[in-house]
PDB file of C-alpha atoms in Angstrom:
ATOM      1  CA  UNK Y   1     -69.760  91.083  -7.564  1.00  0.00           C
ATOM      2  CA  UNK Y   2     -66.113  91.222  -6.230  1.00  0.00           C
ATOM      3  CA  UNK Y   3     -64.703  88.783  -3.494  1.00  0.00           C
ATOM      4  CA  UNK Y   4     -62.136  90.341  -1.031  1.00  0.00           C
ATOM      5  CA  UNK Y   5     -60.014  89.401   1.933  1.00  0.00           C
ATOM      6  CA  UNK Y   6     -59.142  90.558   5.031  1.00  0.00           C
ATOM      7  CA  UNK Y   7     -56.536  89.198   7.079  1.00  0.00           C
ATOM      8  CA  UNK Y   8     -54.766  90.800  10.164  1.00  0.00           C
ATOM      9  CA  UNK Y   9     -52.102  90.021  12.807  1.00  0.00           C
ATOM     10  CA  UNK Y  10     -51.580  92.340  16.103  1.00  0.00           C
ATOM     11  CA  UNK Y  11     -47.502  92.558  15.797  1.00  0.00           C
ATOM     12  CA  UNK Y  12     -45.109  93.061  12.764  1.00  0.00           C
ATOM     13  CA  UNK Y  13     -43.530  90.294  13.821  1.00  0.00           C
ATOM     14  CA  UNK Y  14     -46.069  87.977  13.865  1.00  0.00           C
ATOM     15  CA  UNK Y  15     -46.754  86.078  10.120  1.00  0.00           C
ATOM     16  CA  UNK Y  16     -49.955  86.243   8.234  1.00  0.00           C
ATOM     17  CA  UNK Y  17     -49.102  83.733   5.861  1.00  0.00           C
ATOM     18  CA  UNK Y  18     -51.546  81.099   7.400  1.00  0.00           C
ATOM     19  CA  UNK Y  19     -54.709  83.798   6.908  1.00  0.00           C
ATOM     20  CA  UNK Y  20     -53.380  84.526   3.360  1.00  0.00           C
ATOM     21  CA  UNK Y  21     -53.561  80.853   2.650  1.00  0.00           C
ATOM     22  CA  UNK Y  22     -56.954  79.978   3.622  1.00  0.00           C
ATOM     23  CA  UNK Y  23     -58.549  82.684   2.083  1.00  0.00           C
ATOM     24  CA  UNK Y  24     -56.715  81.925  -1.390  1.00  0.00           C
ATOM     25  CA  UNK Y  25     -58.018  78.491  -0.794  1.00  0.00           C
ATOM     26  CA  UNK Y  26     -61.418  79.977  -0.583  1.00  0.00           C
ATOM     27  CA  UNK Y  27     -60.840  81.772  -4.123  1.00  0.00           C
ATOM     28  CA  UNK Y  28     -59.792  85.026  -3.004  1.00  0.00           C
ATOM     29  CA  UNK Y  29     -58.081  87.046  -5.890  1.00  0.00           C
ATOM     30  CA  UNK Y  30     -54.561  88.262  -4.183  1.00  0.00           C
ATOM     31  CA  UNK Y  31     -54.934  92.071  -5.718  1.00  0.00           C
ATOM     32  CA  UNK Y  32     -58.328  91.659  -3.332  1.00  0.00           C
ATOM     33  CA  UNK Y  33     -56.567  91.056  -0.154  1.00  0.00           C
ATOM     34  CA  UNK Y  34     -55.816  93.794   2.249  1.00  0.00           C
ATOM     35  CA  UNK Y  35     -53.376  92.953   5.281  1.00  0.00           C
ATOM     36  CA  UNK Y  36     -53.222  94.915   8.592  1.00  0.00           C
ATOM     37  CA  UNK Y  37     -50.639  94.594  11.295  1.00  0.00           C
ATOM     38  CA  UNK Y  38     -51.662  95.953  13.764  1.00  0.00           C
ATOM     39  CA  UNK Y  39     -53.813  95.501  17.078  1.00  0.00           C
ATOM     40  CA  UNK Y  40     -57.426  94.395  16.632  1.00  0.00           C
ATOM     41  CA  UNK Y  41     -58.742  96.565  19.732  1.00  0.00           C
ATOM     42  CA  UNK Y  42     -60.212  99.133  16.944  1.00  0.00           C
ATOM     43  CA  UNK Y  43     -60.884  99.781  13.515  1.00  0.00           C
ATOM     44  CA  UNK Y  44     -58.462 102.221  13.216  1.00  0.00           C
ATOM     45  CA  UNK Y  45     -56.294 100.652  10.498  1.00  0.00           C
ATOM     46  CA  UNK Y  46     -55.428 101.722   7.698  1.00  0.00           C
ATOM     47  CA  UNK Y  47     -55.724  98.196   5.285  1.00  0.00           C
ATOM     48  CA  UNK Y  48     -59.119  97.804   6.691  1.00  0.00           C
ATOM     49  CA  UNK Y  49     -60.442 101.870   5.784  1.00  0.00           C
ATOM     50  CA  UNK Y  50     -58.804 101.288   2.429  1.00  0.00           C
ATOM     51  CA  UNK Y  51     -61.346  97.898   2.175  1.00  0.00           C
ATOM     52  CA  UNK Y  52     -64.363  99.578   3.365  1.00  0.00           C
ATOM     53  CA  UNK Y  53     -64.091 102.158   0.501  1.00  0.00           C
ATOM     54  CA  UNK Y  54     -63.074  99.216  -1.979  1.00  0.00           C
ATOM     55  CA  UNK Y  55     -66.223  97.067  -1.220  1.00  0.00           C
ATOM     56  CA  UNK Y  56     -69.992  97.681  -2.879  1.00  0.00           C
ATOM     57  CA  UNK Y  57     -73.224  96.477  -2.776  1.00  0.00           C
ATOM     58  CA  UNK Y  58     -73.419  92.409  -3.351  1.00  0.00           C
ATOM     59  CA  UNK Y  59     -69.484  92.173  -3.074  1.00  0.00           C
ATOM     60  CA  UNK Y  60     -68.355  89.419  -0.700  1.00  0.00           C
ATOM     61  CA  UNK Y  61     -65.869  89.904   2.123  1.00  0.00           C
ATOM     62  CA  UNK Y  62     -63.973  86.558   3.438  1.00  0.00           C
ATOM     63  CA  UNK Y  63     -62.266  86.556   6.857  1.00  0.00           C
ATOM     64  CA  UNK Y  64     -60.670  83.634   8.089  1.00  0.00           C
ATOM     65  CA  UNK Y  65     -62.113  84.144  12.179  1.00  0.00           C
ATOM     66  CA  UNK Y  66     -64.243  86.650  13.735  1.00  0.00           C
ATOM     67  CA  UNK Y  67     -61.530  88.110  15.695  1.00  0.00           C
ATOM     68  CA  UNK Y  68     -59.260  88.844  12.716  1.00  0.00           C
ATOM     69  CA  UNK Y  69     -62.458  91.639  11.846  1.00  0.00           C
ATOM     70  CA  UNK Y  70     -61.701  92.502  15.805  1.00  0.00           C
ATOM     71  CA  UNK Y  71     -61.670  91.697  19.163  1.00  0.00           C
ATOM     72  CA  UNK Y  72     -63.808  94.310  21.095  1.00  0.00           C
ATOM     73  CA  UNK Y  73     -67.302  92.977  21.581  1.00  0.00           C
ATOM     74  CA  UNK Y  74     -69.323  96.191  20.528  1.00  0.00           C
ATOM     75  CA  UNK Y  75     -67.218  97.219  17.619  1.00  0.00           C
ATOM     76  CA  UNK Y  76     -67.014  93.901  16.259  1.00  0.00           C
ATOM     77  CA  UNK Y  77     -71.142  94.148  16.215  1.00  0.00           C
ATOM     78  CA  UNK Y  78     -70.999  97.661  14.696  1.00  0.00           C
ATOM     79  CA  UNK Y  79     -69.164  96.888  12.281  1.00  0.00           C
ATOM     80  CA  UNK Y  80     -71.039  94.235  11.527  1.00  0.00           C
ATOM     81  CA  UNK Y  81     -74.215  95.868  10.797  1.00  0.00           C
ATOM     82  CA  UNK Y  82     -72.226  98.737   8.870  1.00  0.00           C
ATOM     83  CA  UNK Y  83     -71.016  95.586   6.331  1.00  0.00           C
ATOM     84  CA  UNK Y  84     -74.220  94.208   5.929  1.00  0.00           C
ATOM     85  CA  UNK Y  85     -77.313  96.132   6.574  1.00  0.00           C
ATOM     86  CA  UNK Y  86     -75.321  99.804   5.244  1.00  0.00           C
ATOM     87  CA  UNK Y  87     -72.954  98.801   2.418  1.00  0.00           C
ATOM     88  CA  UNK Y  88     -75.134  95.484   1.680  1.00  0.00           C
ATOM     89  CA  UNK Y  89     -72.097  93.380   1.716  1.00  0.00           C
ATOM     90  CA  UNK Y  90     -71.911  89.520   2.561  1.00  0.00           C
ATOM     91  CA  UNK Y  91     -69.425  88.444   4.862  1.00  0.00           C
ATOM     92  CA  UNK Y  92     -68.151  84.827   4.772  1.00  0.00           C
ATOM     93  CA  UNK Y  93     -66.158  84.027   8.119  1.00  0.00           C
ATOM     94  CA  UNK Y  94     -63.717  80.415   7.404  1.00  0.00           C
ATOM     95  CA  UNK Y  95     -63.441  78.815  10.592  1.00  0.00           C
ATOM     96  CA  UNK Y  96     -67.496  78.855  10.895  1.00  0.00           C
ATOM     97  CA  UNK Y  97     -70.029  78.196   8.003  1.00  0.00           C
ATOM     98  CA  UNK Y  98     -72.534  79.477  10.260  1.00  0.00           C
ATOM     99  CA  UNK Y  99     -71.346  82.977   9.364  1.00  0.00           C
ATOM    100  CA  UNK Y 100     -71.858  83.116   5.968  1.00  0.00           C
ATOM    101  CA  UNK Y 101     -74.869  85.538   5.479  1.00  0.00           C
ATOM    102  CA  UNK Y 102     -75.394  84.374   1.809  1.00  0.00           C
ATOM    103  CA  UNK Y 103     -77.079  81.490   3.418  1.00  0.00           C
ATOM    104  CA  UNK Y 104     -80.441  81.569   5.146  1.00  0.00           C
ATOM    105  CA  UNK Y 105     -81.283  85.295   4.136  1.00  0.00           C
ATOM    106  CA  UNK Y 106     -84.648  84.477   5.395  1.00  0.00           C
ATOM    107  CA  UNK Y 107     -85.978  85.692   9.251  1.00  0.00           C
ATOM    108  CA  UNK Y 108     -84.726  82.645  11.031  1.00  0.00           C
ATOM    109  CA  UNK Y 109     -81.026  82.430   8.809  1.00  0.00           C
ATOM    110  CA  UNK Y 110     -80.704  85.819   9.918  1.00  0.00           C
ATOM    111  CA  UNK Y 111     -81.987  85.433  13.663  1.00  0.00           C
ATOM    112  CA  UNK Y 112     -79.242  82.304  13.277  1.00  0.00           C
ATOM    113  CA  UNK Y 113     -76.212  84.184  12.270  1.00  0.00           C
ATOM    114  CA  UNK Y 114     -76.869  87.078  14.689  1.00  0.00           C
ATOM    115  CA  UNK Y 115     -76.835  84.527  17.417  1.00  0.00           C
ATOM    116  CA  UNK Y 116     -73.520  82.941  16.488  1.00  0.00           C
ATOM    117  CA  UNK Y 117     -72.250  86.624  15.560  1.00  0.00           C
ATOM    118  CA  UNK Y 118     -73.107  87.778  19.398  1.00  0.00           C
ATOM    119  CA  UNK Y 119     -71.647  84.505  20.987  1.00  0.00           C
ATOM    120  CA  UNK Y 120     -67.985  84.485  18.465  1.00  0.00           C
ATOM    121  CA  UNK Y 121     -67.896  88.405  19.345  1.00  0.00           C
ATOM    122  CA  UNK Y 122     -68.280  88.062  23.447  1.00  0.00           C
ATOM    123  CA  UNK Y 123     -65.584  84.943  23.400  1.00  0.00           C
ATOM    124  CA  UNK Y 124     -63.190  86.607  21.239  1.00  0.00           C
ATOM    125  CA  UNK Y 125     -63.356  89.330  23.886  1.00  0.00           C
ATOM    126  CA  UNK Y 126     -63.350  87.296  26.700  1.00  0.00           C
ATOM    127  CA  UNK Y 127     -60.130  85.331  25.294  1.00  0.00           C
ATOM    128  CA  UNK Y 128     -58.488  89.016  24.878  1.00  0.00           C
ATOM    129  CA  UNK Y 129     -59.041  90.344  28.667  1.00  0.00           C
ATOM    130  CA  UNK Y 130     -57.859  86.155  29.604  1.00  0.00           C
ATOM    131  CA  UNK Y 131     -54.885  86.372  27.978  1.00  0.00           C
ATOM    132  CA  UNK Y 132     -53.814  90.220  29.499  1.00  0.00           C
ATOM    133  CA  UNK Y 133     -55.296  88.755  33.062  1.00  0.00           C
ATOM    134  CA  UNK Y 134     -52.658  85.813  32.147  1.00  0.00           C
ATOM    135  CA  UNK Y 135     -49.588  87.912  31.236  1.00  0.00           C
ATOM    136  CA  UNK Y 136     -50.275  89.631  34.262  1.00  0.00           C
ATOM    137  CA  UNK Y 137     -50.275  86.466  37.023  1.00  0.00           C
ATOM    138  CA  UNK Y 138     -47.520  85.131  35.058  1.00  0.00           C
ATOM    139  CA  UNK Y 139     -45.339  88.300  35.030  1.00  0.00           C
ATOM    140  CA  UNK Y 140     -45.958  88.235  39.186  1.00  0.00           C
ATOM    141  CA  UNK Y 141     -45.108  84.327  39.463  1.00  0.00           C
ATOM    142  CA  UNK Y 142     -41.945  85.221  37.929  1.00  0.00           C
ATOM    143  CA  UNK Y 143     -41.102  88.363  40.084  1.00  0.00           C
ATOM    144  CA  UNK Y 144     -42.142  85.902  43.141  1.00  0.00           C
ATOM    145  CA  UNK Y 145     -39.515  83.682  42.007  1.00  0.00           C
ATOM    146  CA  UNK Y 146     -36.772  86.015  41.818  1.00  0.00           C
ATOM    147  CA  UNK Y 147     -36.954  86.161  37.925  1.00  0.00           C
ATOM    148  CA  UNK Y 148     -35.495  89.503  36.945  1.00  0.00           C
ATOM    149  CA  UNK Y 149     -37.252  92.115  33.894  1.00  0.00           C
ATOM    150  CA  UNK Y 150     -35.291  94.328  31.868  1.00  0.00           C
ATOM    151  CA  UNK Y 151     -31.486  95.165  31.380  1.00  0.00           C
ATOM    152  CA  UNK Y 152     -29.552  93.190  33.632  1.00  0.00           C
ATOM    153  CA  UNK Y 153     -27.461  94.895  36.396  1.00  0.00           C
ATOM    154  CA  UNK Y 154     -23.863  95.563  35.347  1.00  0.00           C
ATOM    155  CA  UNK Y 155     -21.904  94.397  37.650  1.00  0.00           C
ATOM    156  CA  UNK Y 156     -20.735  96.603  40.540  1.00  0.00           C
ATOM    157  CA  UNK Y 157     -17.831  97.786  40.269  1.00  0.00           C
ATOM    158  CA  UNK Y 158     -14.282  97.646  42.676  1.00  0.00           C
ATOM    159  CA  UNK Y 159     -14.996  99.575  46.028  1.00  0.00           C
ATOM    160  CA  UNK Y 160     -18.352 100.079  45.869  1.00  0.00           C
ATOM    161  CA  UNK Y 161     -19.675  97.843  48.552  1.00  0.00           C
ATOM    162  CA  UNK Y 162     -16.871 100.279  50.742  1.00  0.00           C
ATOM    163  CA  UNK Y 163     -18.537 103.212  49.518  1.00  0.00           C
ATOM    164  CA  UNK Y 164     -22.139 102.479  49.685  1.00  0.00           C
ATOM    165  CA  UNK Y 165     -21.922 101.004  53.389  1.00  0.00           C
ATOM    166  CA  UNK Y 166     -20.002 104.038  54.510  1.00  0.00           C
ATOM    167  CA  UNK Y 167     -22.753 106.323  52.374  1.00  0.00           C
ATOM    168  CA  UNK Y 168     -25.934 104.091  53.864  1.00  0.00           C
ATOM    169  CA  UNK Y 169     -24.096 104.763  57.576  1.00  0.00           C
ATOM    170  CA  UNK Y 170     -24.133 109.144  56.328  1.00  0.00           C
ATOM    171  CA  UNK Y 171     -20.275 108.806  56.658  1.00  0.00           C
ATOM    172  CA  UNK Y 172     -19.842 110.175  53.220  1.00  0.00           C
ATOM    173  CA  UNK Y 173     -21.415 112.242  50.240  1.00  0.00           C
ATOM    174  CA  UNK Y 174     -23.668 110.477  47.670  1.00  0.00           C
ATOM    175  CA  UNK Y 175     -20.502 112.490  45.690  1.00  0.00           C
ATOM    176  CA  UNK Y 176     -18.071 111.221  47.806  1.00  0.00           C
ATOM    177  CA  UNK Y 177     -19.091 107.693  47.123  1.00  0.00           C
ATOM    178  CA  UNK Y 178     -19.136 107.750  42.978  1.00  0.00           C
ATOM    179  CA  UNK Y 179     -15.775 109.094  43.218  1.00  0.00           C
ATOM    180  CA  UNK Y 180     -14.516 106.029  45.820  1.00  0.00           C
ATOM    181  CA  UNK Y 181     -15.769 103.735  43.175  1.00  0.00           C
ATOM    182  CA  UNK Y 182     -15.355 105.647  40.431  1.00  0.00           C
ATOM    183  CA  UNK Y 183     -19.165 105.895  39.031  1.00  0.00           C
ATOM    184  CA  UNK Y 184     -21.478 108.798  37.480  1.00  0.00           C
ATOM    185  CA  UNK Y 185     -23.334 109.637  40.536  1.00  0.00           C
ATOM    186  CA  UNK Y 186     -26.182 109.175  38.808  1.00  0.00           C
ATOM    187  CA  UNK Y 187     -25.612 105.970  38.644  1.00  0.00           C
ATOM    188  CA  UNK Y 188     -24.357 105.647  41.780  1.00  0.00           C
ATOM    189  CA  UNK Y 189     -27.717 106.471  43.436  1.00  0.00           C
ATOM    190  CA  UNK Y 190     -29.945 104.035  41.154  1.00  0.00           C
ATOM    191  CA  UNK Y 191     -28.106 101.617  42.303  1.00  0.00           C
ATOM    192  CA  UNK Y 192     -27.710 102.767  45.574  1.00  0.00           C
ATOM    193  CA  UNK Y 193     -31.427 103.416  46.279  1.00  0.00           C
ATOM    194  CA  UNK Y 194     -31.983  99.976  45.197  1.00  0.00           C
ATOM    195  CA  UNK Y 195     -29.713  98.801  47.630  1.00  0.00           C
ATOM    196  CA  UNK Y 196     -30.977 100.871  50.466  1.00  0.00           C
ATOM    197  CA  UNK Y 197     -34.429  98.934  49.606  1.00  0.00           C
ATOM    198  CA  UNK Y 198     -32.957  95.571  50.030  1.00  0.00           C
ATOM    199  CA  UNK Y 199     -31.156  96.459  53.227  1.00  0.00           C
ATOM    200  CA  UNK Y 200     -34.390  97.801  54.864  1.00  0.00           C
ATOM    201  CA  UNK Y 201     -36.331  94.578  53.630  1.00  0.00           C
TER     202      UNK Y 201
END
């Protein structure tokens, strides 16, 4: 029997160093520990594939949350039964004992862990679409409140409040204008257009 880890963050930038602690602390052998950074929306990593072919029957596969293994409700059960009732592999999940299927292999361990499976899987789910719906409100609070995304606007440059009043009043060329203020005319119109937006607000 071989013990292995899994651990998994959803950015490069984000540090895994907390995951790779606990499961050393729970006796993991480091050449057993695969590391994925990547999204958990699928299984389509390339850590994880290389761990499914590592792992055999009886081996033991230590995780230090459910939603490190993944965060989309159905997969996460798939996978699941793929793990345990296909490879016969135990999984031991950190941050609950309950979901440690080398305890209670009877009916009503089993019927237990399924339970606690289902109800981690939906929440870890749940906690994914809260935080998007979150982003989301926050992003439009911000716009409300006049906070700008992106680049910021260079500043515009000598004349061209002449040349985009007479342009907005059709005295001149969108051509015209760049040259007044001496801009691309490309760039001229983005920033024109945008202008044109706030005047008719």
């Amino acid at each position: 029997m071989e013990t292995y880890g899994y651990a998994r963050v959803s950015t490069r930038e984000q540090n895994e160093d907390r995951q790779l602690l606990s499961l050393r602390m729970a006796n993991v052998p480091g050449k057993n520990i695969f590391v994925d950074k990547q999204s958990g929306k699928d299984f389509d990593r390339p850590q994880y594939a290389k761990l499914i072919q590592k792992l055999k029957k009886n081996d033991l596969l230590v995780i230090k949350s459910i939603d490190r293994l993944g965060r989309d409700y159905e997969e996460i059960q798939n996978q699941w039964r793929i793990l345990t009732k296909e490879k016969h592999v135990d999984i031991m999940v950190l941050d609950m004992p309950l979901l440690d299927t080398r305890r209670g292999k009877d009916l009503v361990g089993t019927f237990l862990s399924d339970i606690v499976l289902q109800v981690l899987s939906f929440v870890a789910e749940n906690e994914r679409s809260n935080i998007r719906q979150r982003q989301t409100e926050g992003i439009a609070a911000a716009k409300a409140q006049g906070v700008q995304f992106g680049r910021p606007q260079k500043p515009r440059p000598e004349g061209y409040d002449t040349a985009f009043r007479r342009w907005y009043a059709g005295e001149i060329t969108g051509t015209e204008a760049a040259e007044a203020c001496g801009m691309a005319l490309s760039s001229f119109l983005y920033r024109a257009e945008r202008d044109s937006k706030l005047e008719r607000q």
